[in-house]
mmCIF file of C-alpha atoms in Angstrom:
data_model
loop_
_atom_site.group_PDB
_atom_site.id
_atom_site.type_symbol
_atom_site.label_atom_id
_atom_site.label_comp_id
_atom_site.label_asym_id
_atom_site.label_seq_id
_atom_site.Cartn_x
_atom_site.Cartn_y
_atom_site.Cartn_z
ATOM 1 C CA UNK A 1 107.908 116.675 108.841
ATOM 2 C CA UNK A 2 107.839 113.314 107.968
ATOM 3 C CA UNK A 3 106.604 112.776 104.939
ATOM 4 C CA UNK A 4 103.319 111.522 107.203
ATOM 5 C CA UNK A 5 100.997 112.881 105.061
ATOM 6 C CA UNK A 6 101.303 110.380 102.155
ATOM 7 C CA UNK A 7 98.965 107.575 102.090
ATOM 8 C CA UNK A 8 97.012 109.146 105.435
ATOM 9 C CA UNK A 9 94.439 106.629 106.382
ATOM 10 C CA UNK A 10 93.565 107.640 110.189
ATOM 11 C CA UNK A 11 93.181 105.161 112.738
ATOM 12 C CA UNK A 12 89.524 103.668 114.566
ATOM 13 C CA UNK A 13 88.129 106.624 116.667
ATOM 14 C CA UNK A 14 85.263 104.599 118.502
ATOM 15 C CA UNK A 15 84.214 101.188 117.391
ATOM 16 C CA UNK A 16 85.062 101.266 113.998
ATOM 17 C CA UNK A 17 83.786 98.306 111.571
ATOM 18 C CA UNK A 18 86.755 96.478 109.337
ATOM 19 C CA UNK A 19 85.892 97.901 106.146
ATOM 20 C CA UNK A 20 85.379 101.759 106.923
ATOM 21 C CA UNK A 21 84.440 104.224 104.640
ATOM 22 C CA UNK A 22 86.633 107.047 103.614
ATOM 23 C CA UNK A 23 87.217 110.681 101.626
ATOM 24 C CA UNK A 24 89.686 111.549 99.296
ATOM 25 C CA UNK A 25 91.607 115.190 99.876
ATOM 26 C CA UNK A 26 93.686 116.194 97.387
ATOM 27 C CA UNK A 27 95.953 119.683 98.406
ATOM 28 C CA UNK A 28 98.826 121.479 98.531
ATOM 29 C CA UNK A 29 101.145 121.421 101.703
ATOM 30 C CA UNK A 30 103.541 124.288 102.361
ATOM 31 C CA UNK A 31 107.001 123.699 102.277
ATOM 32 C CA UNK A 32 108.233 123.182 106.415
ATOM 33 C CA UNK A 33 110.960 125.751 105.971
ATOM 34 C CA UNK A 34 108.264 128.225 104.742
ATOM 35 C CA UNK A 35 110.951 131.553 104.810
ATOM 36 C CA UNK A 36 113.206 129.706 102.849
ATOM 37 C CA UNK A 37 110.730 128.731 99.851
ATOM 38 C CA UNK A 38 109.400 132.116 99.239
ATOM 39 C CA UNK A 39 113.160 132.999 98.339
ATOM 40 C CA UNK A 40 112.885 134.129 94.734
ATOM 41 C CA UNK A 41 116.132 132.323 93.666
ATOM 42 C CA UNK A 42 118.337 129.747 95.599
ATOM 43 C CA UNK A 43 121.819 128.405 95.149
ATOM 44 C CA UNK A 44 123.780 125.238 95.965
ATOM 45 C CA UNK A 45 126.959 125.944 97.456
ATOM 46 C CA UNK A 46 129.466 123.933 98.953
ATOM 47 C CA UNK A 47 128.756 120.750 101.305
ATOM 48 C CA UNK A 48 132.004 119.946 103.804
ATOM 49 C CA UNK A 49 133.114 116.688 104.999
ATOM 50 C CA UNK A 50 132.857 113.001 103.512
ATOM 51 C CA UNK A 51 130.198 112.321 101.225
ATOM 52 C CA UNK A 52 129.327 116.282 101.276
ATOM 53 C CA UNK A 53 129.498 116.702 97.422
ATOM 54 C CA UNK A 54 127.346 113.833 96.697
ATOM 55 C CA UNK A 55 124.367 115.323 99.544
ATOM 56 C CA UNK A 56 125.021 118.872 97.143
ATOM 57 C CA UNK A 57 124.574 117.067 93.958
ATOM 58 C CA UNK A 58 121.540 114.901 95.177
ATOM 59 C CA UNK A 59 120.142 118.228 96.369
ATOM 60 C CA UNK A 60 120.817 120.051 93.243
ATOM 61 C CA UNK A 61 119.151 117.519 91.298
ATOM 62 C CA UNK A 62 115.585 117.348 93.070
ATOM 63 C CA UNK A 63 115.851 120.897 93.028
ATOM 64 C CA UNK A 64 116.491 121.533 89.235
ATOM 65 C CA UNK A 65 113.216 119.255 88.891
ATOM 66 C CA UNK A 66 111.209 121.219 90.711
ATOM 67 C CA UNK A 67 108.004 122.625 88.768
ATOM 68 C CA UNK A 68 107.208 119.079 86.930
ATOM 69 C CA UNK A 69 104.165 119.462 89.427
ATOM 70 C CA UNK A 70 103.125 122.920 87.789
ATOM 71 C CA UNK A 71 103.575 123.975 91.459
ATOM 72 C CA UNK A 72 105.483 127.016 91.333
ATOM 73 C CA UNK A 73 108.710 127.297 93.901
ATOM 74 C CA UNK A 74 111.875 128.856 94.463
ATOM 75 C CA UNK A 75 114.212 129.207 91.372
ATOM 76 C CA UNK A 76 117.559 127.626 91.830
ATOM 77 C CA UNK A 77 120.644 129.171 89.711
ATOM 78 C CA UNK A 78 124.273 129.150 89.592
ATOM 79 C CA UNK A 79 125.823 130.368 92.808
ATOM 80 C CA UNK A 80 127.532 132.501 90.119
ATOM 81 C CA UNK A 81 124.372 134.678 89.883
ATOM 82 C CA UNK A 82 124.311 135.862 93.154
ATOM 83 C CA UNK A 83 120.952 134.176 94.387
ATOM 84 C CA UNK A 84 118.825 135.253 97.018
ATOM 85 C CA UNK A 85 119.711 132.310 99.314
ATOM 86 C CA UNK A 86 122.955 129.939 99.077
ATOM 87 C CA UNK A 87 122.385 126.040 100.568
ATOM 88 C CA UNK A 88 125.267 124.853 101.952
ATOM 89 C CA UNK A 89 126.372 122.476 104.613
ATOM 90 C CA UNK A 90 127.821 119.255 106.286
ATOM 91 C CA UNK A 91 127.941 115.772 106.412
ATOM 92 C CA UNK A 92 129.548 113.516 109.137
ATOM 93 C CA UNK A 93 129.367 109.676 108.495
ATOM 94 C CA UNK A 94 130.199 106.761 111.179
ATOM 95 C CA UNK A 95 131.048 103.490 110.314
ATOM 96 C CA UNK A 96 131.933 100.619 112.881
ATOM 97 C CA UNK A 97 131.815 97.282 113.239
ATOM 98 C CA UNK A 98 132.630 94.717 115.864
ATOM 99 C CA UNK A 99 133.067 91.367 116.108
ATOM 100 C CA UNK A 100 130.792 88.383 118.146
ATOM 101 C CA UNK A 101 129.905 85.730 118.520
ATOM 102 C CA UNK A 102 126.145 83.402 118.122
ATOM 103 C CA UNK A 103 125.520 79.956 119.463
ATOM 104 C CA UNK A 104 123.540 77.559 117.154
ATOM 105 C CA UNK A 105 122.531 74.068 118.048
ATOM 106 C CA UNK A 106 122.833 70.898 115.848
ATOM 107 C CA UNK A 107 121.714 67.192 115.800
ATOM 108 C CA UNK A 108 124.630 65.035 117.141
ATOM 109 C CA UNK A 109 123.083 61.570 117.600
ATOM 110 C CA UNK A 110 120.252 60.152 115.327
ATOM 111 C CA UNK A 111 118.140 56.705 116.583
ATOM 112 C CA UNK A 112 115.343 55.768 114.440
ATOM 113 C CA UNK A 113 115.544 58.757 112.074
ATOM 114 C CA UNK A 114 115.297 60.906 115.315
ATOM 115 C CA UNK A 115 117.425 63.466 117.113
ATOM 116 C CA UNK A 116 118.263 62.167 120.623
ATOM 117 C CA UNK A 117 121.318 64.202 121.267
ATOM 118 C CA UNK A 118 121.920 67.764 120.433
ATOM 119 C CA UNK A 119 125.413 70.034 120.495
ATOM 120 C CA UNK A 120 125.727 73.730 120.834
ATOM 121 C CA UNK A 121 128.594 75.210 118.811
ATOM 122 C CA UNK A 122 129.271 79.082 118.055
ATOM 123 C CA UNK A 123 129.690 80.995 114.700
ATOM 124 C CA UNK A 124 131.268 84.429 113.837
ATOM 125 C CA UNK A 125 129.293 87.143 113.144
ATOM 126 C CA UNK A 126 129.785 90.425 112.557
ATOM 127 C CA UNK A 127 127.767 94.149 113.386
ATOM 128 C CA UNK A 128 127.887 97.090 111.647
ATOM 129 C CA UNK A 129 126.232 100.527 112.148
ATOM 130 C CA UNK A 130 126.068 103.214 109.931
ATOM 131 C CA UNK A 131 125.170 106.660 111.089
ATOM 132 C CA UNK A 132 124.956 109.809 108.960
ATOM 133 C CA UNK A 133 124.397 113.484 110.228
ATOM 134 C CA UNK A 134 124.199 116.223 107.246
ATOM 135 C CA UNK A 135 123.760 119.439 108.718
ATOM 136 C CA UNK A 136 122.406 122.024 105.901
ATOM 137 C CA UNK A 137 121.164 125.793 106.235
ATOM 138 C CA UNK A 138 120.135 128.824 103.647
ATOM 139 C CA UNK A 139 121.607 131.911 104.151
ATOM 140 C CA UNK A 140 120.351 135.131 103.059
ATOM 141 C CA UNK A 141 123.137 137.709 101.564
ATOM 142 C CA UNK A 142 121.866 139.640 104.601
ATOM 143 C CA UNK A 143 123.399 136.987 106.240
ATOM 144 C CA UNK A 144 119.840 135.799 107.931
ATOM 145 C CA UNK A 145 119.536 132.050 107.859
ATOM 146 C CA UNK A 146 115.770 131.168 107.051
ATOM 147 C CA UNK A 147 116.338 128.139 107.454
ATOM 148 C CA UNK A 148 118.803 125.151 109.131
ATOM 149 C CA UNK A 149 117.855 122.003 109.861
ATOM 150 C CA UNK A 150 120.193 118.526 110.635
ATOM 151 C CA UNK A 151 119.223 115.290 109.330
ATOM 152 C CA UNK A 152 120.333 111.814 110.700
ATOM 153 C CA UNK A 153 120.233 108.463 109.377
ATOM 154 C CA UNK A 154 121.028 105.180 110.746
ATOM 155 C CA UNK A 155 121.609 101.219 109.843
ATOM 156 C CA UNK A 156 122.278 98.341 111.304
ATOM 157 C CA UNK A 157 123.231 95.555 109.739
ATOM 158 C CA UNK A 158 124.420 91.715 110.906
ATOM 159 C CA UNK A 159 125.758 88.455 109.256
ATOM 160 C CA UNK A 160 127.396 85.647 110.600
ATOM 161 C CA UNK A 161 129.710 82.991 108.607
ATOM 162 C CA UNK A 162 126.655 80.879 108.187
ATOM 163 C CA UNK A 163 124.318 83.212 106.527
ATOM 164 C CA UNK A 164 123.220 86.876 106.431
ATOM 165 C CA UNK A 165 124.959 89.166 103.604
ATOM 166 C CA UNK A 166 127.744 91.671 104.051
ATOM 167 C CA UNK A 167 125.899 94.587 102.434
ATOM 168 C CA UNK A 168 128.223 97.682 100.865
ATOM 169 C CA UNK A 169 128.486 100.485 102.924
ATOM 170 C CA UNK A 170 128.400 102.967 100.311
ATOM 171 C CA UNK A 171 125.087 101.411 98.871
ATOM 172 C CA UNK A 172 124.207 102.217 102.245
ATOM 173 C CA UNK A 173 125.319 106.020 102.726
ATOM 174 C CA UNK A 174 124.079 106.667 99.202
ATOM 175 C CA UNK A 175 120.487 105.499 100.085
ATOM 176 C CA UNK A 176 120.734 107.634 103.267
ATOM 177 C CA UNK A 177 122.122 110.757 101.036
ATOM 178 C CA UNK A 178 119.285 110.171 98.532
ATOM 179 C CA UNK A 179 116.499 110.165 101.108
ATOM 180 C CA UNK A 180 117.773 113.282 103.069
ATOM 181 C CA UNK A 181 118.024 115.483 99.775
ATOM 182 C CA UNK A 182 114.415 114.324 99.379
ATOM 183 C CA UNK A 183 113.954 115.602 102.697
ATOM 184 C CA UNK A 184 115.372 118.942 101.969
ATOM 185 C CA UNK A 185 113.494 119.201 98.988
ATOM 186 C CA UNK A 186 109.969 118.923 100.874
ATOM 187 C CA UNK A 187 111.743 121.096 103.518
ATOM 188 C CA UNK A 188 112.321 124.095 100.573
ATOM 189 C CA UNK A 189 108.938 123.214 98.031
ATOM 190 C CA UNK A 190 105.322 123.296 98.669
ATOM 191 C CA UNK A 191 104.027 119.729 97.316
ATOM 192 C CA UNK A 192 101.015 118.221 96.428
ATOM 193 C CA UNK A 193 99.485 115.112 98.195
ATOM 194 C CA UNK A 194 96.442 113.219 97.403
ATOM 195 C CA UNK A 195 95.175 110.992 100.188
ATOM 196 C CA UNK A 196 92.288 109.224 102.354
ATOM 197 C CA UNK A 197 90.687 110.065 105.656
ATOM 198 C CA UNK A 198 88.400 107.725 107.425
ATOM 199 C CA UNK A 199 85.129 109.263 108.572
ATOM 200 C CA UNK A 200 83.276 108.276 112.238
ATOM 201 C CA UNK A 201 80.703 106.010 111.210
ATOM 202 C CA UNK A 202 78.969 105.840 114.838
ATOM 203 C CA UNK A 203 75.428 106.650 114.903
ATOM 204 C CA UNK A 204 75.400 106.425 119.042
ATOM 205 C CA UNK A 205 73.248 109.451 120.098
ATOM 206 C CA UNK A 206 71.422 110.300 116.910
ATOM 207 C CA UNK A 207 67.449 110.206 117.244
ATOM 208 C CA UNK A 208 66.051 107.564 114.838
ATOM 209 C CA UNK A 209 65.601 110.005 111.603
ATOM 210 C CA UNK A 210 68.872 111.446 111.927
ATOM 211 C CA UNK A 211 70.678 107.903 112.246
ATOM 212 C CA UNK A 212 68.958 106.797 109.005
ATOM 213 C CA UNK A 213 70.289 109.894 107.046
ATOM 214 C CA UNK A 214 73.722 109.462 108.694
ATOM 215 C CA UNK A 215 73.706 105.677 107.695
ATOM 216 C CA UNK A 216 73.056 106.766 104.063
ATOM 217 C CA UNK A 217 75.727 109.164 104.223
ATOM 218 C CA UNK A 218 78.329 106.929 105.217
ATOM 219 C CA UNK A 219 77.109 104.753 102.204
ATOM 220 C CA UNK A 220 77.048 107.502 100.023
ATOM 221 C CA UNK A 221 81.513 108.265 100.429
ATOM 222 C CA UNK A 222 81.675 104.903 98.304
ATOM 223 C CA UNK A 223 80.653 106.152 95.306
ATOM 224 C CA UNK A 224 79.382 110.158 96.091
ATOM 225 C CA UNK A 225 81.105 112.137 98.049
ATOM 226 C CA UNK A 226 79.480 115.035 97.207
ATOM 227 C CA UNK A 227 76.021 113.737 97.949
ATOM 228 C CA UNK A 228 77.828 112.217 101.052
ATOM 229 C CA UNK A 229 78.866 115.520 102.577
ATOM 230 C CA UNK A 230 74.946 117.464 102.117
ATOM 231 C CA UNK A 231 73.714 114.131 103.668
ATOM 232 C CA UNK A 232 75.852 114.527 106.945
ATOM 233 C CA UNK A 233 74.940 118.425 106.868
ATOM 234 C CA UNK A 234 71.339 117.555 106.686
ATOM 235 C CA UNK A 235 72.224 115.180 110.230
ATOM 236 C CA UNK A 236 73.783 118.601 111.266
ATOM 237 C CA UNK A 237 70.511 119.852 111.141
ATOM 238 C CA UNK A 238 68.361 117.743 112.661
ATOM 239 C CA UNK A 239 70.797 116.741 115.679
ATOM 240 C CA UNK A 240 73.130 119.551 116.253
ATOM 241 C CA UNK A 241 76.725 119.239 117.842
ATOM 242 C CA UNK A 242 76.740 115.296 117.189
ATOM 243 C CA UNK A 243 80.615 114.459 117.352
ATOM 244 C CA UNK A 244 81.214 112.202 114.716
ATOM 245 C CA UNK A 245 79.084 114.469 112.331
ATOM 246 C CA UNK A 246 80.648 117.713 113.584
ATOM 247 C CA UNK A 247 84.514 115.492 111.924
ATOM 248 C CA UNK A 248 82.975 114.394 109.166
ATOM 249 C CA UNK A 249 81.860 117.893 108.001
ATOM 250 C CA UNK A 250 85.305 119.098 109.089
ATOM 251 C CA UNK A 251 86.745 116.141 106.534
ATOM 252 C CA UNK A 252 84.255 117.646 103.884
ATOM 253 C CA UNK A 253 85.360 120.964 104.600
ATOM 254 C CA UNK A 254 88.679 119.580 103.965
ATOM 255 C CA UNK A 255 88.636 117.586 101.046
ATOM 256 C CA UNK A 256 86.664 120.902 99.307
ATOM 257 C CA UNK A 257 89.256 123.223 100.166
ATOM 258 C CA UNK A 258 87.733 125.329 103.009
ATOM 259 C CA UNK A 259 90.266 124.936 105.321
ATOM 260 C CA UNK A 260 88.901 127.945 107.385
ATOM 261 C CA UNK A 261 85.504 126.102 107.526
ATOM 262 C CA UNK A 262 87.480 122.535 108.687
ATOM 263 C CA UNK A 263 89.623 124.334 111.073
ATOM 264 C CA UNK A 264 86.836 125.508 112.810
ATOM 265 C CA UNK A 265 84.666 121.996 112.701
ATOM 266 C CA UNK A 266 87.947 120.341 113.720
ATOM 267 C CA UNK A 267 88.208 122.667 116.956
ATOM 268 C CA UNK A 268 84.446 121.966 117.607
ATOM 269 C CA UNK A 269 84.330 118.030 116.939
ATOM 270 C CA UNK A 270 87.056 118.219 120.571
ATOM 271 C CA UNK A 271 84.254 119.377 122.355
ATOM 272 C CA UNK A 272 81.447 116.717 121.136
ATOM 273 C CA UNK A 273 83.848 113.869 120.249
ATOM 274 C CA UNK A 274 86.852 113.633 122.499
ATOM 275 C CA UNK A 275 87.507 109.658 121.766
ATOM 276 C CA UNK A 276 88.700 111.150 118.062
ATOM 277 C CA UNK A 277 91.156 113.760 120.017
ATOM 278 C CA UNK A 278 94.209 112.275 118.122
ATOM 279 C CA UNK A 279 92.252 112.048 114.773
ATOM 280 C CA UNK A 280 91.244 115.923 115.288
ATOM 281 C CA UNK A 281 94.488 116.808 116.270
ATOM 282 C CA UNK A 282 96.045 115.246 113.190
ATOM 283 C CA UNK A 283 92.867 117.058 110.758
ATOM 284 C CA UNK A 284 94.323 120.404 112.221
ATOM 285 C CA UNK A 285 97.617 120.143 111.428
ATOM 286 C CA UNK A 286 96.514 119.140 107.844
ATOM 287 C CA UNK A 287 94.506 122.110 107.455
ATOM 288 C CA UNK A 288 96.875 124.608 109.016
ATOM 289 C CA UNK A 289 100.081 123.173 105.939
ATOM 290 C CA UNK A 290 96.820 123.395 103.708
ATOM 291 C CA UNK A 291 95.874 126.632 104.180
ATOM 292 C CA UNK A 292 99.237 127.723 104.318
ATOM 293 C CA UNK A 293 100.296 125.856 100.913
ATOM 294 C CA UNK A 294 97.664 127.691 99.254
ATOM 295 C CA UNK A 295 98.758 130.773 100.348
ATOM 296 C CA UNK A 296 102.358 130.106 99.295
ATOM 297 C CA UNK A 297 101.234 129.024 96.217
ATOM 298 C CA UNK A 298 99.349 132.301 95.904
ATOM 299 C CA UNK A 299 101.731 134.338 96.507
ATOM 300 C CA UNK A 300 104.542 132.729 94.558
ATOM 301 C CA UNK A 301 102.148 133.132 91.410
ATOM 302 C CA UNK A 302 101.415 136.658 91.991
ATOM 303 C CA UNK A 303 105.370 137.669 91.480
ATOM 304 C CA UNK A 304 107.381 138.093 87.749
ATOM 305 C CA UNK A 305 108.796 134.776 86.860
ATOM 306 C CA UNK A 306 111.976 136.186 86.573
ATOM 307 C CA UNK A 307 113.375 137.760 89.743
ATOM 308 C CA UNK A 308 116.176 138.019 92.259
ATOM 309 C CA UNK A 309 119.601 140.055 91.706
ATOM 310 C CA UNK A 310 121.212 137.505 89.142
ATOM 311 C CA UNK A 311 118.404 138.219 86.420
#
């Protein structure tokens, strides 16, 4: 999952004014390798091929931080200990470059402080591309694999004898390593994320009473949401089924923490506004990792802080 629900601020649905008014959600997402983060304890094992110790380390390190959030998540201890599942994997890294050539142009002949003959001439350049594949798993001592994943990265990079840099290829592969172990880490960790959603703000269909409370509400996210959301389920009232209130009480539900409640509104807002499909589509998937982070969370709560076979 990429990490797409940072900073959410969803597109214009219908006509959309420039300066639209929003909610802020704050939640919990589950972890996308959901087996894998319910594990009581994990270990880091051994990573194989170039630049595999450096992906373990990078790993290790997010991992030993994990709990800073007061989010509770899998322990990770010494491979020593016997965990309940042992990371461990591979990285592959490409480098090549090749050699070409790029034609510039330059004044040859000046009259009266003008050009009035040009040359072409050629420069050497060079290209280089950078690709990384780390393939990483957790295996149970059962030998099940809850979960295994492969990450790529790629660069591409060009300078030519009259300007551009020649970057450092290891700068490069350790900025790749550094953002896949941050990968893994939201792969193996619920996490929180506090962000925006833009509600409908079209009126188009409401009868006059119910288009003057829905105008209030949209001026009431600025500074009350609260006051916001019982305004648009008073226009619930009075105009049943309008599409753009039937998302914006699904983004209330949301942003309160019934994701039961928004799932549902969600799955009715297709039927009375299908412009928003892509917005509604997107609100489900939020509420399904919702819902499912608080459950995690739940659940990982509810256990002794001290388990699996190495305590």
């Amino acid at each position: 999952m990429m990490r797409w629900w940072a900073a959410v601020a969803i597109g214009a649905m219908l006509a959309l004014p420039a300066a639209a008014e929003t909610l802020r959600v704050e939640g919990v997402f589950a972890a996308q390798a959901r087996e894998a983060s319910l594990l009581p304890t994990i270990g880091v094992g051994p990573f194989a091929g170039p630049d595999g110790a450096d992906l373990a380390d990078a790993i290790e390190r997010r991992l030993a931080k994990l709990g800073t959030d007061g989010l509770p998540h899998v322990r990770l201890i010494p491979p020593a200990l016997r965990p309940d599942g042992m990371l461990t994997g591979r990285t592959g890294v490409q480098v090549a470059s090749s050699d070409y050539r790029e034609g510039r142009e330059r004044c040859a002949e000046k009259k009266d402080g003008k050009c009035v003959r040009k040359e072409r001439y050629s420069v050497a350049c060079v290209r280089r591309t950078i690709a990384l594949r780390a393939d990483v798993e957790v295996r149970r001592r059962t030998g099940a694999l809850p979960y295994s994943a492969t990450k790529t990265r790629d660069d591409r990079a060009d300078w030519c004898e009259d300007g551009g840099v020649a970057t450092s290829a290891e700068a490069v592969v350790s900025g790749m390593i550094e953002s896949v172990a941050a990968e893994v880490q939201h792969d193996l960790a619920p996490h929180a994320e506090d962000y925006t959603i833009r509600v409908i703000e079209t009126r188009e269909g409401l009868p006059p009473d119910a288009a003057a409370r829905f105008k209030q509400a949209v001026r009431l996210t600025k500074h009350d949401p609260a006051a916001a959301c019982a305004a648009f389920a008073d226009v619930d009232r009075m105009a049943p089924d309008h599409g753009a209130t039937t998302f914006n009480l699904a983004l209330c539900a949301e942003a309160a923490g019934r994701y039961r409640e928004a799932a549902d509104r969600y799955a009715r807002a297709r039927l009375f506004a299908p412009a928003a499909g892509g917005e509604i589509s997107k609100g489900l998937a939020r509420v399904a990792a919702l819902a499912a982070g608080a459950q995690d969370v739940a659940s990982m709560r509810r256990r002794p802080l001290l388990t699996g076979s190495g305590f």
